[in-house]
Short mmCIF file of C-alpha atoms and ligand atoms in Angstrom, two decimals:
data_model
loop_
_atom_site.label_atom_id
_atom_site.label_comp_id
_atom_site.label_asym_id
_atom_site.label_seq_id
_atom_site.Cartn_x
_atom_site.Cartn_y
_atom_site.Cartn_z
CA MET K 172 134.19 41.36 75.59
CA LYS K 173 137.39 42.38 77.39
CA THR K 174 137.64 41.76 81.12
CA ILE K 175 139.49 43.84 83.73
CA GLU K 176 142.44 41.46 83.45
CA ASP K 177 142.96 42.90 79.95
CA LEU K 178 143.42 46.45 81.27
CA ASP K 179 146.62 47.94 82.65
CA VAL K 180 145.10 49.79 85.60
CA ALA K 181 148.02 50.58 87.95
CA GLY K 182 148.13 54.30 88.69
CA LYS K 183 145.23 54.94 86.30
CA ARG K 184 141.87 56.54 87.08
CA VAL K 185 139.34 53.76 86.42
CA PHE K 186 135.67 54.70 86.11
CA VAL K 187 133.47 51.86 87.38
CA ARG K 188 129.83 52.14 86.31
CA ALA K 189 128.12 50.14 89.06
CA ASP K 190 124.48 49.53 89.91
CA LEU K 191 124.22 50.67 93.51
CA ASN K 192 120.49 51.30 93.25
CA VAL K 193 119.66 49.75 96.63
CA PRO K 194 116.34 49.96 98.47
CA LEU K 195 116.41 52.68 101.14
CA ASP K 196 114.20 53.40 104.13
CA GLY K 197 115.11 57.05 104.71
CA SER K 198 118.90 56.81 104.73
CA THR K 199 118.97 53.18 105.90
CA ILE K 200 119.90 50.58 103.27
CA THR K 201 117.39 47.73 103.63
CA ASP K 202 119.20 45.34 101.26
CA ASP K 203 122.86 45.78 100.33
CA GLY K 204 122.99 42.91 97.81
CA ARG K 205 123.89 45.15 94.89
CA ILE K 206 126.76 46.77 96.80
CA ARG K 207 128.18 43.38 97.78
CA ALA K 208 127.80 42.14 94.21
CA VAL K 209 130.11 44.76 92.70
CA ALA K 210 132.59 44.94 95.61
CA PRO K 211 134.88 42.16 94.26
CA THR K 212 135.49 44.09 91.03
CA ILE K 213 136.36 47.24 92.96
CA ALA K 214 138.57 45.30 95.38
CA LYS K 215 140.47 43.77 92.48
CA LEU K 216 141.12 47.20 90.96
CA VAL K 217 142.24 48.54 94.35
CA GLU K 218 144.64 45.66 94.75
CA ARG K 219 146.13 46.41 91.36
CA GLY K 220 146.78 50.04 92.31
CA ALA K 221 144.05 51.76 90.34
CA LYS K 222 142.42 55.02 91.41
CA VAL K 223 138.84 53.79 91.40
CA VAL K 224 136.04 56.23 90.55
CA VAL K 225 132.69 54.54 91.18
CA ALA K 226 129.43 55.90 89.81
CA SER K 227 125.79 54.78 89.92
CA HIS K 228 122.22 55.94 89.78
CA LEU K 229 119.83 55.61 92.72
CA GLY K 230 116.06 55.82 92.33
CA ARG K 231 114.46 58.13 89.83
CA PRO K 232 115.43 61.74 90.58
CA LYS K 233 114.34 64.19 87.90
CA GLY K 234 117.71 65.21 86.41
CA GLU K 235 118.63 67.50 89.31
CA PRO K 236 119.94 67.02 92.85
CA ASP K 237 117.35 65.55 95.25
CA PRO K 238 118.69 64.71 98.73
CA GLN K 239 116.39 61.69 99.23
CA TYR K 240 118.29 59.96 96.39
CA SER K 241 121.80 60.80 97.60
CA LEU K 242 124.36 58.00 97.38
CA ALA K 243 126.02 59.16 100.63
CA PRO K 244 124.69 56.19 102.68
CA VAL K 245 125.95 53.84 99.95
CA ALA K 246 129.47 55.32 100.15
CA ALA K 247 129.60 54.49 103.84
CA ARG K 248 128.33 50.92 103.32
CA LEU K 249 130.67 50.33 100.38
CA GLY K 250 133.57 51.42 102.59
CA GLU K 251 132.54 48.91 105.28
CA ILE K 252 132.26 46.09 102.76
CA LEU K 253 135.62 46.89 101.11
CA GLY K 254 137.30 47.55 104.43
CA THR K 255 138.78 50.73 103.00
CA PRO K 256 137.47 54.31 103.23
CA VAL K 257 135.44 55.52 100.25
CA ALA K 258 135.68 59.24 99.50
CA PHE K 259 132.30 60.72 98.56
CA ALA K 260 131.91 63.51 96.03
CA ALA K 261 128.96 65.81 96.67
CA ASP K 262 128.32 66.15 92.93
CA THR K 263 128.84 63.99 89.84
CA VAL K 264 131.01 66.06 87.48
CA GLY K 265 131.41 69.37 89.38
CA ASP K 266 134.08 70.88 91.62
CA SER K 267 133.62 68.29 94.35
CA ALA K 268 133.94 65.36 91.91
CA ARG K 269 137.07 66.82 90.29
CA ALA K 270 138.72 67.54 93.65
CA THR K 271 137.78 64.13 95.08
CA VAL K 272 139.18 62.27 92.08
CA ALA K 273 142.33 64.44 92.00
CA ALA K 274 142.98 63.58 95.65
CA LEU K 275 142.82 59.80 95.09
CA ALA K 276 146.00 57.86 95.83
CA ASP K 277 146.79 54.65 93.94
CA GLY K 278 144.45 52.02 95.38
CA GLY K 279 142.00 54.69 96.58
CA VAL K 280 138.24 54.61 95.99
CA ALA K 281 135.80 57.46 95.43
CA LEU K 282 132.05 57.38 94.84
CA LEU K 283 130.46 60.14 92.80
CA GLU K 284 127.01 61.52 93.65
CA ASN K 285 123.96 60.08 91.82
CA LEU K 286 124.42 60.11 88.03
CA ARG K 287 120.73 60.93 87.58
CA PHE K 288 121.15 64.28 89.36
CA ASN K 289 122.24 65.32 85.84
CA ALA K 290 119.67 65.56 83.04
CA GLY K 291 122.26 64.35 80.51
CA GLU K 292 122.44 60.87 82.06
CA THR K 293 119.01 59.65 80.92
CA SER K 294 118.38 62.17 78.10
CA LYS K 295 116.80 60.89 74.88
CA ASP K 296 118.76 63.62 73.06
CA ASP K 297 122.02 62.09 71.79
CA ALA K 298 123.93 65.38 71.96
CA GLU K 299 122.87 66.09 75.54
CA ARG K 300 123.90 62.58 76.59
CA ALA K 301 127.20 62.85 74.73
CA ALA K 302 128.00 66.16 76.45
CA PHE K 303 127.46 64.60 79.88
CA ALA K 304 129.48 61.52 78.90
CA ALA K 305 132.38 63.83 77.91
CA GLU K 306 132.28 65.44 81.37
CA LEU K 307 132.40 61.99 82.97
CA ALA K 308 135.24 60.91 80.64
CA ALA K 309 137.33 63.85 81.88
CA LEU K 310 137.38 62.20 85.32
CA ALA K 311 138.96 58.93 84.16
CA ASP K 312 141.49 57.14 81.95
CA LEU K 313 139.72 53.77 81.69
CA TYR K 314 136.13 52.48 81.90
CA VAL K 315 134.83 49.33 83.54
CA GLY K 316 131.16 48.47 82.99
CA ASP K 317 129.82 46.50 85.95
CA GLY K 318 126.32 47.91 86.49
CA PHE K 319 124.41 44.91 85.19
CA GLY K 320 121.07 46.24 86.43
CA ALA K 321 121.41 49.23 84.08
CA VAL K 322 122.82 47.64 80.89
CA HIS K 323 119.39 47.70 79.20
CA ARG K 324 119.38 51.51 79.47
CA LYS K 325 120.75 53.74 76.73
CA HIS K 326 122.14 56.16 79.30
CA ALA K 327 125.25 58.35 79.12
CA SER K 328 127.30 56.43 81.71
CA VAL K 329 126.19 53.06 80.32
CA TYR K 330 126.19 53.57 76.57
CA ASP K 331 128.03 56.77 75.54
CA LEU K 332 130.90 56.85 78.00
CA PRO K 333 132.51 53.48 77.13
CA ALA K 334 132.92 54.72 73.55
CA LEU K 335 135.17 57.52 74.86
CA LEU K 336 137.58 55.43 76.95
CA PRO K 337 139.40 52.08 76.71
CA HIS K 338 136.89 49.72 78.35
CA ALA K 339 136.22 46.29 79.77
CA ALA K 340 133.44 44.37 81.52
CA GLY K 341 133.69 43.93 85.28
CA ASP K 342 133.42 40.54 86.96
CA LEU K 343 129.74 40.98 87.85
CA ILE K 344 128.67 41.65 84.27
CA ALA K 345 130.85 38.78 83.06
CA THR K 346 129.15 36.42 85.53
CA GLU K 347 125.63 37.68 84.80
CA VAL K 348 126.08 37.32 81.05
CA GLY K 349 127.54 33.83 81.50
CA VAL K 350 124.43 32.75 83.43
CA LEU K 351 122.03 34.27 80.90
CA LYS K 352 123.87 32.51 78.09
CA LYS K 353 123.27 29.28 79.98
CA LEU K 354 119.54 30.06 80.06
CA THR K 355 119.40 30.63 76.32
CA ASP K 356 121.77 28.01 74.91
CA GLU K 357 121.54 24.37 75.89
CA VAL K 358 119.28 24.27 78.95
CA ALA K 359 118.74 21.23 81.15
CA ARG K 360 115.07 20.24 80.96
CA PRO K 361 112.42 20.61 82.10
CA TYR K 362 113.02 24.37 81.89
CA VAL K 363 110.53 26.05 84.21
CA VAL K 364 109.97 29.82 84.22
CA VAL K 365 108.16 31.55 87.08
CA LEU K 366 106.97 35.11 86.47
CA GLY K 367 105.32 37.50 88.90
CA GLY K 368 105.79 40.97 90.33
CA ALA K 369 104.09 44.25 89.62
CA LYS K 370 105.54 45.60 86.38
CA VAL K 371 103.12 43.65 84.23
CA SER K 372 103.80 45.23 80.83
CA ASP K 373 107.58 44.96 81.36
CA LYS K 374 107.21 41.24 81.87
CA LEU K 375 104.67 40.19 79.30
CA GLY K 376 107.21 40.80 76.53
CA VAL K 377 109.57 38.10 77.71
CA ILE K 378 106.86 35.45 77.43
CA ASP K 379 106.99 35.73 73.64
CA ASN K 380 110.55 34.48 73.57
CA LEU K 381 110.29 32.08 76.50
CA LEU K 382 107.41 30.26 74.83
CA LYS K 383 110.00 29.08 72.32
CA LYS K 384 112.38 27.83 75.02
CA ALA K 385 110.58 26.88 78.24
CA ASP K 386 108.69 23.69 79.00
CA ARG K 387 106.52 25.25 81.71
CA ILE K 388 105.58 28.82 82.59
CA LEU K 389 104.05 29.52 86.02
CA ILE K 390 102.39 32.89 86.55
CA GLY K 391 101.86 34.69 89.87
CA GLY K 392 102.00 38.19 91.31
CA GLY K 393 100.23 41.12 89.71
CA MET K 394 100.45 39.80 86.17
CA ALA K 395 98.24 36.80 86.93
CA TYR K 396 95.14 39.00 87.03
CA THR K 397 95.51 40.25 83.49
CA PHE K 398 95.56 36.61 82.34
CA LEU K 399 92.56 35.72 84.51
CA ALA K 400 90.67 38.75 83.19
CA ALA K 401 91.59 37.76 79.64
CA GLN K 402 89.94 34.37 80.29
CA GLY K 403 86.79 36.24 81.23
CA HIS K 404 87.05 36.03 85.02
CA GLU K 405 86.20 38.81 87.44
CA VAL K 406 89.41 40.14 89.04
CA GLY K 407 87.86 42.79 91.27
CA ILE K 408 90.24 45.66 92.03
CA SER K 409 93.38 43.57 91.40
CA LEU K 410 96.31 44.90 89.39
CA LEU K 411 95.10 44.78 85.77
CA GLN K 412 96.44 45.87 82.45
CA ALA K 413 93.26 45.70 80.38
CA ASP K 414 94.98 46.68 77.10
CA GLN K 415 97.14 43.53 77.34
CA LYS K 416 94.30 41.01 77.52
CA ASP K 417 94.44 40.14 73.81
CA LYS K 418 98.19 39.58 74.09
CA CYS K 419 97.57 37.24 77.03
CA LEU K 420 95.08 35.18 75.00
CA GLU K 421 97.60 34.97 72.18
CA TYR K 422 100.22 33.65 74.60
CA LEU K 423 97.82 31.07 76.00
CA ALA K 424 96.98 29.87 72.48
CA GLU K 425 100.63 29.82 71.44
CA ALA K 426 101.56 27.84 74.57
CA GLU K 427 98.92 25.25 73.77
CA LYS K 428 100.12 24.99 70.17
CA ARG K 429 103.72 24.52 71.26
CA GLY K 430 102.93 22.13 74.08
CA VAL K 431 104.26 24.52 76.72
CA GLU K 432 102.49 24.06 80.03
CA PHE K 433 101.12 27.48 80.99
CA VAL K 434 99.95 27.55 84.60
CA LEU K 435 97.84 30.24 86.30
CA PRO K 436 96.92 30.41 90.00
CA THR K 437 93.93 28.29 90.97
CA ASP K 438 93.36 30.17 94.23
CA VAL K 439 94.39 33.57 95.59
CA LEU K 440 94.35 35.64 98.78
CA VAL K 441 92.05 38.63 98.36
CA SER K 442 91.34 41.67 100.49
CA ALA K 443 89.37 44.90 100.32
CA ASP K 444 92.45 46.77 101.54
CA PHE K 445 96.04 46.98 100.42
CA PRO K 446 98.09 46.04 103.54
CA ASP K 447 99.98 48.60 105.60
CA LEU K 448 103.59 47.90 104.67
CA LYS K 449 104.97 50.28 107.30
CA THR K 450 103.28 48.94 110.45
CA LYS K 451 102.76 45.46 108.97
CA ALA K 452 99.55 45.32 111.01
CA PRO K 453 97.75 41.97 110.49
CA ALA K 454 95.82 41.97 107.22
CA THR K 455 92.20 40.97 106.69
CA TYR K 456 91.99 38.56 103.78
CA GLU K 457 90.25 35.45 102.52
CA VAL K 458 91.19 32.61 100.20
CA VAL K 459 89.05 32.34 97.07
CA ALA K 460 89.20 30.35 93.84
CA SER K 461 90.90 32.40 91.15
CA ASP K 462 87.71 32.33 89.05
CA ALA K 463 85.62 33.65 91.95
CA ILE K 464 87.32 36.92 92.98
CA PRO K 465 84.71 39.28 94.49
CA ALA K 466 84.26 42.53 92.55
CA ASP K 467 85.31 44.71 95.51
CA LYS K 468 88.46 42.73 96.40
CA GLU K 469 92.07 42.73 95.30
CA GLY K 470 94.30 39.67 94.80
CA LEU K 471 97.48 40.04 96.85
CA ASP K 472 99.12 36.59 96.88
CA ILE K 473 98.71 33.13 95.41
CA GLY K 474 96.69 30.78 97.60
CA PRO K 475 97.69 27.56 99.44
CA GLU K 476 96.54 25.21 96.65
CA THR K 477 98.58 27.20 94.08
CA ARG K 478 101.62 27.14 96.37
CA GLU K 479 101.51 23.35 96.35
CA LEU K 480 100.82 23.20 92.64
CA TYR K 481 103.79 25.45 91.80
CA ALA K 482 106.09 23.56 94.17
CA ALA K 483 105.13 20.34 92.36
CA LYS K 484 105.74 21.94 88.96
CA LEU K 485 109.22 22.95 90.13
CA ALA K 486 110.16 19.68 91.83
CA ASP K 487 111.68 17.99 88.77
CA ALA K 488 113.06 21.11 87.06
CA GLY K 489 116.41 20.94 85.29
CA THR K 490 116.56 24.72 84.95
CA VAL K 491 114.54 27.45 86.63
CA PHE K 492 114.32 31.15 85.90
CA TRP K 493 112.25 33.13 88.40
CA ASN K 494 111.42 36.80 88.11
CA GLY K 495 108.93 38.64 90.27
CA PRO K 496 107.40 37.93 93.69
CA MET K 497 104.17 35.90 93.83
CA GLY K 498 102.46 38.48 96.03
CA VAL K 499 102.94 41.58 98.15
CA PHE K 500 105.72 39.81 100.06
CA GLU K 501 106.64 43.00 101.95
CA HIS K 502 103.72 42.15 104.23
CA PRO K 503 104.10 38.85 106.16
CA ASP K 504 100.49 37.78 105.46
CA TYR K 505 101.15 37.95 101.71
CA ALA K 506 104.68 36.51 101.67
CA ASN K 507 103.78 32.82 101.67
CA GLY K 508 103.46 32.43 97.91
CA THR K 509 106.89 33.97 97.36
CA LYS K 510 108.32 31.85 100.19
CA ALA K 511 106.89 28.68 98.69
CA VAL K 512 108.45 29.39 95.30
CA ALA K 513 111.82 30.29 96.87
CA GLN K 514 111.73 27.04 98.88
CA ALA K 515 110.80 25.04 95.77
CA LEU K 516 113.84 26.48 93.97
CA LEU K 517 116.06 25.43 96.88
CA ASP K 518 114.56 21.93 96.82
CA SER K 519 114.92 21.64 93.06
CA PRO K 520 117.85 19.60 91.74
CA GLY K 521 118.22 21.95 88.75
CA PHE K 522 120.14 25.14 87.98
CA THR K 523 118.11 27.95 89.59
CA VAL K 524 118.31 31.62 88.67
CA VAL K 525 116.50 34.42 90.48
CA GLY K 526 116.26 37.70 88.55
CA GLY K 527 114.74 41.00 89.61
CA GLY K 528 115.54 43.58 92.25
CA ASP K 529 112.53 42.79 94.41
CA SER K 530 112.70 39.03 93.88
CA ALA K 531 116.34 38.99 94.97
CA ALA K 532 115.59 41.23 97.95
CA ALA K 533 112.60 39.01 98.85
CA VAL K 534 114.80 35.91 98.96
CA ARG K 535 117.15 37.60 101.43
CA ILE K 536 114.51 39.44 103.47
CA LEU K 537 112.49 36.23 103.87
CA GLY K 538 115.57 34.60 105.36
CA PHE K 539 116.73 32.24 102.60
CA ASP K 540 120.43 31.53 102.19
CA GLU K 541 121.24 33.20 98.89
CA THR K 542 124.30 31.03 98.33
CA LYS K 543 121.96 28.01 97.97
CA PHE K 544 120.55 29.35 94.69
CA GLY K 545 122.34 28.77 91.40
CA HIS K 546 122.53 32.49 90.74
CA ILE K 547 120.80 35.61 92.03
CA SER K 548 120.89 38.27 89.36
CA THR K 549 121.25 41.94 90.24
CA GLY K 550 119.22 43.02 87.23
CA GLY K 551 115.55 42.24 86.66
CA GLY K 552 114.81 44.39 83.62
CA ALA K 553 118.22 43.65 82.13
CA SER K 554 117.87 39.86 82.47
CA LEU K 555 114.35 39.95 81.04
CA GLU K 556 115.40 42.00 78.02
CA TYR K 557 118.35 39.66 77.45
CA LEU K 558 115.99 36.67 77.56
CA GLU K 559 113.65 38.53 75.18
CA GLY K 560 116.54 38.41 72.72
CA LYS K 561 117.05 42.18 72.66
CA THR K 562 120.40 43.91 72.19
CA LEU K 563 121.33 45.59 75.47
CA PRO K 564 122.99 49.00 74.89
CA GLY K 565 125.38 48.64 77.82
CA LEU K 566 126.61 45.23 76.66
CA ALA K 567 126.88 46.32 73.02
CA ALA K 568 129.00 49.29 74.15
CA LEU K 569 131.38 46.96 76.00
CA GLU K 570 131.70 44.68 72.96
CA GLY K 571 132.73 47.57 70.74
P1 ADP L 134 111.23 42.51 90.43
O1 ADP L 134 111.87 43.75 91.01
O2 ADP L 134 111.66 41.26 91.12
O3 ADP L 134 111.38 42.45 88.94
P2 ADP L 134 108.67 43.84 90.37
O4 ADP L 134 109.34 45.14 90.62
O5 ADP L 134 108.01 43.64 89.07
O6 ADP L 134 109.65 42.61 90.70
O7 ADP L 134 107.52 43.60 91.43
C1 ADP L 134 107.76 43.62 92.82
C2 ADP L 134 106.54 44.14 93.53
O8 ADP L 134 105.39 43.45 93.10
C3 ADP L 134 106.61 43.97 95.02
O9 ADP L 134 106.73 45.24 95.61
C4 ADP L 134 105.28 43.30 95.37
O10 ADP L 134 104.66 43.88 96.50
C5 ADP L 134 104.45 43.57 94.13
N1 ADP L 134 103.36 42.62 93.92
C6 ADP L 134 103.43 41.29 93.81
N2 ADP L 134 102.21 40.74 93.67
C7 ADP L 134 101.32 41.76 93.67
C8 ADP L 134 99.90 41.84 93.57
N3 ADP L 134 99.16 40.76 93.44
N4 ADP L 134 99.34 43.07 93.62
C9 ADP L 134 100.11 44.16 93.76
N5 ADP L 134 101.45 44.15 93.87
C10 ADP L 134 102.05 42.96 93.83
MG1 MG L 135 111.21 45.78 91.16
#
C-alpha cells in the first residue's frame, strides 16, 4: 500500500476520504475523536502545498439532502483543530462543490457536504456507484483513503473512486492496519477479547475467527443475552437475537473443544424500564444472577460480581481487543461495567486495543485518558471484519 509520502501533492487537488461520522446532539459534536484522528493526515497535505478536498459520510441519510446530517458543524470543528479555515461546500458534487474546490489556494482545505446525500454513494448498482465516483473524481487529481471506519463498505468514495485516481493510504489507515496486523500475527499471550455492545449479529461473526486465536473471550452488553438464552435461561425483555441461539451454542462447544475460556456474565443489572438517556434521571434497577432474570425485566449492564471477574480475567493479559460497551453506558447507573473493563485495560500490562465507535466514545466520555490505551480504533465494524479475516473493499482498492 502506498502512503502519502509516495505522492507528489504540491499544487494538486487531493481528495481525502475521511470518516467524520461523529456523534451529534443537534448540531453539537459530542465526541470529536474521529475528526482529531484524521487531522494529522490533512495537516501534512496542507504543509506540502496540496489543495485538500475532504469528504465523509455522516449518519444514515437516505440518498438525498437531510439537514440533520449536514457536515457543516464538522467543518467548523475541523478548522479549529487544524488551526486553518475550512471552506464548506453546500453540496457534494454540485455547483457549490465545484466552486469551493476551484477557489482553493495551495495549502487550502475544503470539506464537501455529506457523501450519503447522493444515492450513488451507497448504491448496490455498480453503474450508479461508478457514475457518482466519476463526478467525485472530477473534483480531484489524487486520492488519499483515510476513512478507516468506512473501509468495510463497498461505497463509491471508498471503493470505486480510488480506481479512477492515483491513490495512497493516509496515516490513520496505515496505523489502524498496522495495529490489526499485530492482533492477527504473533500476539502476546494470553490474548483476551472482550465483546459487547448492541449490534449483536454484526459481532457474533467475529467470534468464529477469534476462537482460533484468542485464549479468553469475555462477553457483555446486549450480546450476552442471546448466549444466556441459548443456554436455556430466561432473559426477560433483554436484547435478544433468537435466530442466533444455535450459533451461540456452536461457539460455546467450539470454545470448549479448543480450550478457549468463554466467559459470560454471572450477574446483571435489570430494570423494567429503559433509562432516560436525555435527562439521565436516576434509574430503578436491581442486581440479579444472570440465570435468574425476571420475565418482565431487561438486562442493562453487567453486575458487580461480573465486573470483578472480568477485571481478573484481564489482569494478566498480554494482548486485549475490546469492542462494544458492557451496558447502556450513556446512563451513569449503567456505565459501571464499561468503566470496569476500561480500567482493567489501563491496569493491564499488555497491548490494549479498543475498537468501535461507541466503545471509543465511552472511554473518552467516562473520563479515561485515551493516550493510556495501546490503540483506540476509529472503526468498529471495519476492525471486526478485518479480524474476521474478510477482505475489506476500501483496503483492497488502496492496494490496487
Ligand atoms: P460499538 O459502536 O462500540 O461497536 P455498538 O454500536 O455495538 O458498539 O453498541 C453500543 C451501544 O450498545 C450503546 O449505545 C449501548 O447503550 C448499547 N448497549 C450496551 N449494552 C446494552 C444492553 N444490555 N441492552 C441494550 N443496549 C445495550
Ligand atoms: Mg456503535
